[in-house]
mmCIF file of C-alpha atoms in Angstrom:
data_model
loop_
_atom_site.group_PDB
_atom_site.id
_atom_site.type_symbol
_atom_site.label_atom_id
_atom_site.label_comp_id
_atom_site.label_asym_id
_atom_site.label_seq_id
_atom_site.Cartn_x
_atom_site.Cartn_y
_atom_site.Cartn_z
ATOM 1 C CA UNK A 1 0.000 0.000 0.000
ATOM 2 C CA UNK A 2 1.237 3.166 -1.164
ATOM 3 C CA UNK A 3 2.049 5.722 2.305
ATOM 4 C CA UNK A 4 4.765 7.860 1.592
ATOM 5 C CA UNK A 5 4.729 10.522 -1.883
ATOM 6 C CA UNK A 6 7.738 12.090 -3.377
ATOM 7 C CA UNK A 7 8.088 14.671 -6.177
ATOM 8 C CA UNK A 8 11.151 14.891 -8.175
ATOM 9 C CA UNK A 9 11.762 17.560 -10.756
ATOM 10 C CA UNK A 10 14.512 17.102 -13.410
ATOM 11 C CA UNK A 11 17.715 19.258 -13.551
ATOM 12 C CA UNK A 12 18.464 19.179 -17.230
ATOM 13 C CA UNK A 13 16.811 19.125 -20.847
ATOM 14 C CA UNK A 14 18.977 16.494 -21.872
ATOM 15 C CA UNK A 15 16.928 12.794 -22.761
ATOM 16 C CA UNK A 16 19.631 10.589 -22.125
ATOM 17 C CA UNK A 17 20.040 11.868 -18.406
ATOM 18 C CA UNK A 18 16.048 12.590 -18.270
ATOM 19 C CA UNK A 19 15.257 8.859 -19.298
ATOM 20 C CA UNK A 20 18.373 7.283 -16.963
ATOM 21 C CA UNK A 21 16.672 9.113 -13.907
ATOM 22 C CA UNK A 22 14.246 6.960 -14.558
ATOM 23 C CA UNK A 23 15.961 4.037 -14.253
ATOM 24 C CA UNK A 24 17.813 5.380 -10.564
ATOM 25 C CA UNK A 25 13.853 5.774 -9.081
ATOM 26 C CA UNK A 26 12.752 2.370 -10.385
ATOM 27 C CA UNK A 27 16.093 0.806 -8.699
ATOM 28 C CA UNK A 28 16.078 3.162 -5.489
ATOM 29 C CA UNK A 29 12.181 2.586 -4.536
ATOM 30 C CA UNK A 30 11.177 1.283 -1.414
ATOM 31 C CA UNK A 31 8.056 -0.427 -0.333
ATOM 32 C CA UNK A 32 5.031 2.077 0.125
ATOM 33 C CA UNK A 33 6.422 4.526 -1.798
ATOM 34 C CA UNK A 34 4.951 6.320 -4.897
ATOM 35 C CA UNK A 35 7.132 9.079 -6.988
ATOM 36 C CA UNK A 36 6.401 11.634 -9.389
ATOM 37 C CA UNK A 37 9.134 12.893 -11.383
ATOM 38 C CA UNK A 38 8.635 15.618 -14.049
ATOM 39 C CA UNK A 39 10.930 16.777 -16.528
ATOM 40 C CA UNK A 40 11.084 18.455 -20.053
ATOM 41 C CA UNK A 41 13.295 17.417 -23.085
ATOM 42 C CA UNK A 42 14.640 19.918 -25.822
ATOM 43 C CA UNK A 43 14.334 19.466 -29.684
ATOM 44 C CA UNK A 44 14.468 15.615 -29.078
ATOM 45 C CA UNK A 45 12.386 12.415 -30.598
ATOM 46 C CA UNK A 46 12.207 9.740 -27.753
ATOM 47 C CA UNK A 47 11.196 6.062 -29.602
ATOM 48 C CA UNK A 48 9.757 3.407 -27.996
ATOM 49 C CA UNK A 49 11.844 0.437 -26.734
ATOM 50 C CA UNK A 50 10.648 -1.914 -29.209
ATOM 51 C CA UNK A 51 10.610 0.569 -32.412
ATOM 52 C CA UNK A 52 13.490 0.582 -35.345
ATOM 53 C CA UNK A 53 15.030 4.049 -35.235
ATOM 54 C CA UNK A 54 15.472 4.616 -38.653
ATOM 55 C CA UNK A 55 12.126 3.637 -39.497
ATOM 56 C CA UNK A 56 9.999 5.815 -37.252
ATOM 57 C CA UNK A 57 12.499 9.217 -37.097
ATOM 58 C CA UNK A 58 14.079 11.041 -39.832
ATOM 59 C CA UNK A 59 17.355 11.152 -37.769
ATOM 60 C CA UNK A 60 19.773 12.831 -40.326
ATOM 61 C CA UNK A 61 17.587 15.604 -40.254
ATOM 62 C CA UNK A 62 17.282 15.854 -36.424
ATOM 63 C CA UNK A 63 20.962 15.340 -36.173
ATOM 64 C CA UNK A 64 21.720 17.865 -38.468
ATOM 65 C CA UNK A 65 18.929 20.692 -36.662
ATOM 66 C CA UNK A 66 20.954 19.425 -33.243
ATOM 67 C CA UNK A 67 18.316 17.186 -32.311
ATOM 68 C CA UNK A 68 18.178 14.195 -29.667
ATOM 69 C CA UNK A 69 17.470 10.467 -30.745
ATOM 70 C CA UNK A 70 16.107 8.653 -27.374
ATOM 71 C CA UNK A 71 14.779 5.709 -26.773
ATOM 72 C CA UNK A 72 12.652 4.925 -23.541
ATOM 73 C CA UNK A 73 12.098 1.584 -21.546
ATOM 74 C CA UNK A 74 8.454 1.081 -22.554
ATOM 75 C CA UNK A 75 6.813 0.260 -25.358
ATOM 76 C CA UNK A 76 4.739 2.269 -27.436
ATOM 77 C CA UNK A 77 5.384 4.921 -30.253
ATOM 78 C CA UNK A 78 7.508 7.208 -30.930
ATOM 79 C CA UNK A 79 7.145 11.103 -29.788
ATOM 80 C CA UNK A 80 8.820 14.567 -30.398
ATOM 81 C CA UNK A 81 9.638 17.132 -27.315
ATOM 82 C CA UNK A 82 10.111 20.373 -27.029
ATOM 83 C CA UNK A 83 10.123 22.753 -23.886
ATOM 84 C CA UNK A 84 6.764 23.248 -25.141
ATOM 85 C CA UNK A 85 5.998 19.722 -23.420
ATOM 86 C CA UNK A 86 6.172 18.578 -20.225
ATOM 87 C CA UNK A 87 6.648 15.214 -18.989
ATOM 88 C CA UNK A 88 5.818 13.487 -16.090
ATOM 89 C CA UNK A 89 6.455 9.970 -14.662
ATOM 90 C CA UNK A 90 4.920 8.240 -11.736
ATOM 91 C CA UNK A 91 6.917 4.884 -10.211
ATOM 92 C CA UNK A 92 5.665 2.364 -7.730
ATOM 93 C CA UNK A 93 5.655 -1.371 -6.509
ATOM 94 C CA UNK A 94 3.504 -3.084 -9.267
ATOM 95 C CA UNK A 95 1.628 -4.261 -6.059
ATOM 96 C CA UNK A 96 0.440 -0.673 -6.315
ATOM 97 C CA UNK A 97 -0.072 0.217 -9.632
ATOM 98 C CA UNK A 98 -3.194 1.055 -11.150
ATOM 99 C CA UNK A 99 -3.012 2.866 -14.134
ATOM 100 C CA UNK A 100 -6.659 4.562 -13.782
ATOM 101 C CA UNK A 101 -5.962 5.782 -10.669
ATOM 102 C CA UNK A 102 -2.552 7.411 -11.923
ATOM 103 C CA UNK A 103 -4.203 8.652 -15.131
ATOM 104 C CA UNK A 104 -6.439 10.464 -12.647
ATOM 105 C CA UNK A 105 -3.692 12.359 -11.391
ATOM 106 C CA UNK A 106 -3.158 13.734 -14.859
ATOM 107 C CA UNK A 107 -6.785 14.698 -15.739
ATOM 108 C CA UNK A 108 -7.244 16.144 -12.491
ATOM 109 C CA UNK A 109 -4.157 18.632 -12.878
ATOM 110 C CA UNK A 110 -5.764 19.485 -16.236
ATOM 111 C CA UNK A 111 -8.688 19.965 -14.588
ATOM 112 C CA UNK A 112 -7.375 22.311 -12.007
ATOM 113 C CA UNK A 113 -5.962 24.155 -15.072
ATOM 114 C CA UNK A 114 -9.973 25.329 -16.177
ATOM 115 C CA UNK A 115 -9.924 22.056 -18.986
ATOM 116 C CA UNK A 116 -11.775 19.384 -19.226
ATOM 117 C CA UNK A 117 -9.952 16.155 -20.557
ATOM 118 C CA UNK A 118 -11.009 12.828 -20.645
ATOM 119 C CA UNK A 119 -9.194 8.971 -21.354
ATOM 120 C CA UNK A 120 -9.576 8.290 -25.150
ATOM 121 C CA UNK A 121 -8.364 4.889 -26.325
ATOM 122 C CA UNK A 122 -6.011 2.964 -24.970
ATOM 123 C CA UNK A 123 -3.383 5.255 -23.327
ATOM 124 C CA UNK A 124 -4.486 8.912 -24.695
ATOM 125 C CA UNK A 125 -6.136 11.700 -23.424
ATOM 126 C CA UNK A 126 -7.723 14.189 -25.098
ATOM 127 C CA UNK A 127 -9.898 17.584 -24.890
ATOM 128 C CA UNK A 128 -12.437 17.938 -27.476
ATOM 129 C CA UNK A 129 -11.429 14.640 -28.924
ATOM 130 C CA UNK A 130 -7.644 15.714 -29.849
ATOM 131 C CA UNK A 131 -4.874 13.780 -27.887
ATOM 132 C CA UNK A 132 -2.496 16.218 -25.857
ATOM 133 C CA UNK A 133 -1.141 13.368 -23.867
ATOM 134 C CA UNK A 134 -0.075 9.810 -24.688
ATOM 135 C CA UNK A 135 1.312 7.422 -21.918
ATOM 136 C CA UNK A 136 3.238 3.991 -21.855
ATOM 137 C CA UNK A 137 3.892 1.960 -18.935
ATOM 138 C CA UNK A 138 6.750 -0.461 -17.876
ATOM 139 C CA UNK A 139 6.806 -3.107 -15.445
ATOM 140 C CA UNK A 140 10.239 -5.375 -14.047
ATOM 141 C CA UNK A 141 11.268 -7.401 -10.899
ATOM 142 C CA UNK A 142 8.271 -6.033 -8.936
ATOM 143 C CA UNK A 143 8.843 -2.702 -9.863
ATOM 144 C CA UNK A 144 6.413 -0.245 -12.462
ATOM 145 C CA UNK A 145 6.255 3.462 -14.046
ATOM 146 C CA UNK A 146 3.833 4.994 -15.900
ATOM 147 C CA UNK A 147 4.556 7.845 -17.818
ATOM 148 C CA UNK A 148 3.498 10.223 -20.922
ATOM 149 C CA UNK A 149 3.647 13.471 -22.016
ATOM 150 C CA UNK A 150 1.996 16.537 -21.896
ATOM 151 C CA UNK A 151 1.384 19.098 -24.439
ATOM 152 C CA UNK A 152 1.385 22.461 -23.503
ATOM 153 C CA UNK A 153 2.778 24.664 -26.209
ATOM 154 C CA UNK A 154 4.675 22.443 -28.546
ATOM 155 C CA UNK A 155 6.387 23.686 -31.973
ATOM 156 C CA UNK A 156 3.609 20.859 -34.000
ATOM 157 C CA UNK A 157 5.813 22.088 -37.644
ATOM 158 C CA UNK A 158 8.323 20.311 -35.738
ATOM 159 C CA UNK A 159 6.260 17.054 -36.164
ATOM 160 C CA UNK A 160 6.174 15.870 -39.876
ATOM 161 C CA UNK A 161 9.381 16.864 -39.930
ATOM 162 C CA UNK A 162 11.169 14.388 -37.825
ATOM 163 C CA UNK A 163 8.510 12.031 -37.056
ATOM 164 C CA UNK A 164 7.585 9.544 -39.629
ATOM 165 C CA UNK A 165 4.404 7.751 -38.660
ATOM 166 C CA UNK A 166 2.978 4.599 -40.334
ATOM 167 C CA UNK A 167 0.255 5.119 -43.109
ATOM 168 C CA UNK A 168 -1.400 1.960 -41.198
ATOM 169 C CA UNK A 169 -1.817 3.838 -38.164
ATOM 170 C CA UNK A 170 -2.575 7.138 -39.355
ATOM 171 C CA UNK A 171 -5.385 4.838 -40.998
ATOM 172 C CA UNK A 172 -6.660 3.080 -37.931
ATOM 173 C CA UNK A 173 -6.815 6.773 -36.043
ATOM 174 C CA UNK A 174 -8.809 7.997 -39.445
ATOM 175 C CA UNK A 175 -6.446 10.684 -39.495
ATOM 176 C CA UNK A 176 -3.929 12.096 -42.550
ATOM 177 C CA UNK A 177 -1.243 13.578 -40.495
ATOM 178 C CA UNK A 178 -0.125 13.033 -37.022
ATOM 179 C CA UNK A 179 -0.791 16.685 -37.091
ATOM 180 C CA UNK A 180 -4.561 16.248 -36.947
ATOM 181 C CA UNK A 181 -4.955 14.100 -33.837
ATOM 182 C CA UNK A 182 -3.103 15.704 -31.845
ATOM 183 C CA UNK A 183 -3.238 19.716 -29.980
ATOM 184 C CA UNK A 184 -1.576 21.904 -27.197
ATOM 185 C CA UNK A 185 -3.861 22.572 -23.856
ATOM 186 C CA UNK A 186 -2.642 26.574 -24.930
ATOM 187 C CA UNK A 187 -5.395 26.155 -28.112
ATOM 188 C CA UNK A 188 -8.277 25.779 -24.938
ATOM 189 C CA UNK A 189 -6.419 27.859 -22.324
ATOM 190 C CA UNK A 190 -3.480 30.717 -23.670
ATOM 191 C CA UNK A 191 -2.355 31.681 -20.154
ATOM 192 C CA UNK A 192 -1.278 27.839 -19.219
ATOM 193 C CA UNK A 193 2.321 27.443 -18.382
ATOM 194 C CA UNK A 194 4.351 25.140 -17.246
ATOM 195 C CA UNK A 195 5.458 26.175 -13.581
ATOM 196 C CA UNK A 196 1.800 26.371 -13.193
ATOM 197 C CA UNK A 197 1.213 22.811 -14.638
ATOM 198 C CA UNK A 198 3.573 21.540 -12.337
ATOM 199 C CA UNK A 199 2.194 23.052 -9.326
ATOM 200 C CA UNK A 200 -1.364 21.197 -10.732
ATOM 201 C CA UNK A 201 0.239 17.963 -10.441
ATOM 202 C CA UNK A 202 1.416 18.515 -7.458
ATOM 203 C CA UNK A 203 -1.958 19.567 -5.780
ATOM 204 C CA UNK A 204 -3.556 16.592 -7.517
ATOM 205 C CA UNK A 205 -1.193 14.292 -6.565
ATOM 206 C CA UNK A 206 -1.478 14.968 -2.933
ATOM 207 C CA UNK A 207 -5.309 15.042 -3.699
ATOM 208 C CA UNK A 208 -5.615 11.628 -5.449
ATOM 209 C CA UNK A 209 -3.146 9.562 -3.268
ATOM 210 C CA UNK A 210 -4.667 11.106 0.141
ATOM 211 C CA UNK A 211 -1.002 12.098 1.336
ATOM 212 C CA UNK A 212 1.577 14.600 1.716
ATOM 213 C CA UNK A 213 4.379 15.024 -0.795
ATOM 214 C CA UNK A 214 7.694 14.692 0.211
ATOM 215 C CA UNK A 215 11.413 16.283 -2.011
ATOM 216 C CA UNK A 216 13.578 13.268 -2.937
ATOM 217 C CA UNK A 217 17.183 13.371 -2.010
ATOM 218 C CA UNK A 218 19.876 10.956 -4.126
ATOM 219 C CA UNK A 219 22.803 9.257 -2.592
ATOM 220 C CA UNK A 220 25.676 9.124 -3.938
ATOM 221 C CA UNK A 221 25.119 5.610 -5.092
ATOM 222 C CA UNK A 222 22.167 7.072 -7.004
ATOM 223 C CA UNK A 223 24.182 9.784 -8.564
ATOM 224 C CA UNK A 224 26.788 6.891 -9.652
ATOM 225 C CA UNK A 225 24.176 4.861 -11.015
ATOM 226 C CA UNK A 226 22.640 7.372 -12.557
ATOM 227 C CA UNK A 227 25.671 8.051 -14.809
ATOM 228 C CA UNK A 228 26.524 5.214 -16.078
ATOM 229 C CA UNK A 229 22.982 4.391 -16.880
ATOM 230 C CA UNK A 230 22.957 7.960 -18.945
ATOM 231 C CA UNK A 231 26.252 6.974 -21.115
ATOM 232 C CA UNK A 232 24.290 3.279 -21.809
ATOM 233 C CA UNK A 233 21.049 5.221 -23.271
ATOM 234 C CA UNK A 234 22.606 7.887 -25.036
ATOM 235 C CA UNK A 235 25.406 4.824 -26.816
ATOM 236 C CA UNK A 236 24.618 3.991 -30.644
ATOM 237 C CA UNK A 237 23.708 0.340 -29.849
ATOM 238 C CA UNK A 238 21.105 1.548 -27.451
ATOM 239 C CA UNK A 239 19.361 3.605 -29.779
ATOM 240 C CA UNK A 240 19.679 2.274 -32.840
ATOM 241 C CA UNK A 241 20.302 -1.710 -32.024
ATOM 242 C CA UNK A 242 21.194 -3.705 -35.184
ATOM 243 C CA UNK A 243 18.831 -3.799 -38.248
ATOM 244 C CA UNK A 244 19.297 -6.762 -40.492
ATOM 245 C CA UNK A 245 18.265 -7.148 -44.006
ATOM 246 C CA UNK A 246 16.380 -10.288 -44.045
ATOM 247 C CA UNK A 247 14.039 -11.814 -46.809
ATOM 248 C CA UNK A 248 10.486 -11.008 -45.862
ATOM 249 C CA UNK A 249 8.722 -8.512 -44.410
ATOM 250 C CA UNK A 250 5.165 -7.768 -43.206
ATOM 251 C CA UNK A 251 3.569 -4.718 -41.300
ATOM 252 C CA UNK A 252 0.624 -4.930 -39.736
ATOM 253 C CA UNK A 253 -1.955 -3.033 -37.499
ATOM 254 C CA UNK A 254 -3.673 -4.422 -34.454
ATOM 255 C CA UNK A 255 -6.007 -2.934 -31.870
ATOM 256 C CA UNK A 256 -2.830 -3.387 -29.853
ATOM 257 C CA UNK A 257 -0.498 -1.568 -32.187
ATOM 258 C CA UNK A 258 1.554 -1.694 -35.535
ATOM 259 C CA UNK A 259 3.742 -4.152 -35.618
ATOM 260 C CA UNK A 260 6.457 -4.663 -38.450
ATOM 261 C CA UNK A 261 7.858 -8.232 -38.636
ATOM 262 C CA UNK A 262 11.193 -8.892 -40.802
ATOM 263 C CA UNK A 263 12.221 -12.305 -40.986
ATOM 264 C CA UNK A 264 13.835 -15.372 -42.911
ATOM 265 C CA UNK A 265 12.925 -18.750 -43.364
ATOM 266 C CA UNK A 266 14.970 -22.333 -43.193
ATOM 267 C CA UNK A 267 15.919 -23.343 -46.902
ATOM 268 C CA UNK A 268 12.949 -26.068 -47.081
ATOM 269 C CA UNK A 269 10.285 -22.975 -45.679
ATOM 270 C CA UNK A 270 9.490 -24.992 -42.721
ATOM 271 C CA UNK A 271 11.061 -22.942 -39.694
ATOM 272 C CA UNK A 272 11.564 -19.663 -38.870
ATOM 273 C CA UNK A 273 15.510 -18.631 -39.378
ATOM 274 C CA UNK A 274 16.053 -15.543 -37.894
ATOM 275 C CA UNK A 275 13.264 -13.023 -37.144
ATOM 276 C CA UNK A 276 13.017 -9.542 -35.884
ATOM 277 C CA UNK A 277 10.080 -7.174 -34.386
ATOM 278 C CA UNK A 278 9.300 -3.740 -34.653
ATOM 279 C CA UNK A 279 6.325 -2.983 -32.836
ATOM 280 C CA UNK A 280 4.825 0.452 -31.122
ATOM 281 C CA UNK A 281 2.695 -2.415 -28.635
ATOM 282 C CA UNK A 282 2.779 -1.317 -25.337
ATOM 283 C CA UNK A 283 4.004 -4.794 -23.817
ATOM 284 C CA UNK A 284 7.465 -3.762 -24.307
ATOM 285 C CA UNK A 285 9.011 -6.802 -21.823
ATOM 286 C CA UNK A 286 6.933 -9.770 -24.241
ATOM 287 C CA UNK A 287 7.187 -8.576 -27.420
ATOM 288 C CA UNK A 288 11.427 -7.855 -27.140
ATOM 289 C CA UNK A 289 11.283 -11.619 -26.320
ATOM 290 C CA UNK A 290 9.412 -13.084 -29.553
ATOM 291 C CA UNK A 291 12.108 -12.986 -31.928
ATOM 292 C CA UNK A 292 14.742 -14.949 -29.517
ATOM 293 C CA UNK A 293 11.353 -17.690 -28.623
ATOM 294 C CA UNK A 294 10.774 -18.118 -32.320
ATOM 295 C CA UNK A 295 14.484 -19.255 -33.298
ATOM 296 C CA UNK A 296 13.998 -21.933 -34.951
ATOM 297 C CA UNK A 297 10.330 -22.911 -34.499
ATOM 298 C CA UNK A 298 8.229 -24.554 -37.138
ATOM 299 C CA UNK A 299 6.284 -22.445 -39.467
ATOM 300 C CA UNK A 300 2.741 -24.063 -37.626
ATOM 301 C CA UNK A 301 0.237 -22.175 -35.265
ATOM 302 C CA UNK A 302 0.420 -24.688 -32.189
ATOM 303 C CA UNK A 303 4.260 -24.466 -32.451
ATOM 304 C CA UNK A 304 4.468 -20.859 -32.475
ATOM 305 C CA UNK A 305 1.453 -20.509 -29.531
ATOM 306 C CA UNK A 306 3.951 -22.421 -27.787
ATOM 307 C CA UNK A 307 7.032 -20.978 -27.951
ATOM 308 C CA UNK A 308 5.150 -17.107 -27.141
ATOM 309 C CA UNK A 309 4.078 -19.268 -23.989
ATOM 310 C CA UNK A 310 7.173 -19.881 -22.352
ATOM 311 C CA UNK A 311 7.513 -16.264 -21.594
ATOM 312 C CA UNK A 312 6.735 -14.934 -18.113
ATOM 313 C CA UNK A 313 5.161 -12.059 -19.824
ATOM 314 C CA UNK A 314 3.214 -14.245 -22.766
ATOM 315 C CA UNK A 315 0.092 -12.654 -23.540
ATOM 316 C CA UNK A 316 -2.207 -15.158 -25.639
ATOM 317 C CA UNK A 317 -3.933 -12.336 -27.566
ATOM 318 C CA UNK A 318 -0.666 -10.585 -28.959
ATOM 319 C CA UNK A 319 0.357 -14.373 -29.587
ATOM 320 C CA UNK A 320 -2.401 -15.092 -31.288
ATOM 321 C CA UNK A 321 -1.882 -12.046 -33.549
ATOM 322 C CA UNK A 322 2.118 -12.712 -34.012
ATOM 323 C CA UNK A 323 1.445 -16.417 -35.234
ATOM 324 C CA UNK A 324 -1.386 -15.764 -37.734
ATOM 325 C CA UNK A 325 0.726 -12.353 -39.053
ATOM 326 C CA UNK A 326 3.734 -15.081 -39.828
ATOM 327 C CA UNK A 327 1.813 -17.954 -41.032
ATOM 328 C CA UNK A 328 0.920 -17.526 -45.440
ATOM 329 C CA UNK A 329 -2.470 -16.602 -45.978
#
């Protein structure tokens, strides 16, 4: 049970060492308690940890406007961020987590802002049906964050320009350009800022959770940690992994999320060779595991169920989905 509340506000615009604080809370938490950390990136696209770089950012031309390439711990898509954006992260024992009563935070410090938002889909919210938030969770050893953005005055020209989002999902949103869907909470309220924002979440974390909030020292074991976790998220084989050319390739969209599946088959077409995923899905820890669990496996349904099953994560509906995307027609 959740007792103790601490906010933590970042001390830099930089992704790499925004998205490795991340990591220090999720390692330093202690039982009953719940944090909130908020923090803004500049001119950066953050990717989701199951998404090919390359393929969802044009990243020679955010390199050469000196531009960020991230890429998160959770699943889901990718993102740009400006200081136009604020973000916020909440991190608990999964024994505590429940994600509508941490999306009420959020719509509650809108609220106290004069807007009224509401939960749209499967991890969006939106005022007057446009999204100005999008979330993504991640849960390990016992341990969970939630966390999204928030759209306050973002540069949206900034948008088509770095962010290249699949035709297949700009289809299943029945939208033309990412553009469309989404808005700033400054079109429904010009005098929002972001101090005040932050002062919001405060009020409605304290309000939500029942509790005080507390400031968050780090050790010096934190501040250690939290380095060396910055230089592994901001190295090239982080970011951009290792793409392979391989023989076939399928994208596909699911309620779920689009998922892009590259792979190659044994000489006499029976198994599966090699096999990668690219996948905006927000089960980040299951679907990183499906290429390693199909190695190998025979190109039949009950074979592939099976292998998806031996993960501790397996969910049966994305399995189902994965085996009849790879099976012919």
């Amino acid at each position: 049970m959740i007792d103790k509340l601490f906010l933590i506000e970042g001390d830099s615009n930089n992704p790499h060492r925004n998205l490795a604080l991340e990591a220090v809370l999720l390692k330093r938490l202690q039982p009953g308690e719940c944090y909130l950390y908020l923090w803004q990136n500049k001119h950066t696209v953050v990717i989701g940890r199951n998404q090919n770089a390359l393929a969802e950012c044009h990243v020679q031309q955010l390199e050469q406007d000196g531009g960020y390439l991230a890429r998160r711990l959770s699943g889901g898509g990718a993102v740009y961020h400006d200081l136009g954006n604020l973000n916020f992260t909440m991190i608990m024992n999964t024994e505590d987590f429940d994600a509508d009563r941490q999306t009420g935070v959020i719509l509650k410090a809108v609220q106290l802002q004069g807007l009224r938002a509401e939960k749209n889909g499967r991890n969006d919210l939106t005022v007057e049906g446009k999204k100005f938030s999008g979330h993504a969770y991640y849960h390990h050893a016992g341990r969970s964050y939630h966390h999204g953005t928030l759209m306050m005055k973002v540069d949206m020209d900034q948008l088509p320009k770095y962010l290249n989002v699949s035709p297949l999902k700009l289809k299943a949103k029945g939208v033309q350009s990412v553009q469309s869907r989404v808005c700033n909470l400054c079109d429904f309220n010009p005098r929002i800022r972001v101090a005040d924002m932050k002062d919001s979440l405060r009020e409605a974390f304290c309000q939500v959770y029942g509790l005080p909030v507390r400031e968050l020292e780090l050790t010096e074991a934190d501040k250690a940690f939290w380095q060396s976790e910055e230089e592994r998220m901001s190295a090239p084989e982080w970011l951009y992994g290792e793409v392979k050319v391989l023989d076939f390739s399928k994208e596909m969209r699911f309620g779920w999320g689009t998922v892009r599946m590259d792979y190659t088959l044994s000489p006499d077409k029976q198994s599966v060779q090699e096999l990668e995923l690219w996948t905006d899905g927000l089960e980040a820890e299951f679907l990183q595991e499906v290429p390693g669990l199909l190695q190998g496996c025979p190109m039949n349904r009950e074979a592939i169920l099976a292998r998806l099953s031996m993960s501790d994560e397996a969910s049966p509906r994305l399995a189902d989905d994965i085996a009849a995307m790879l099976l012919p027609a």
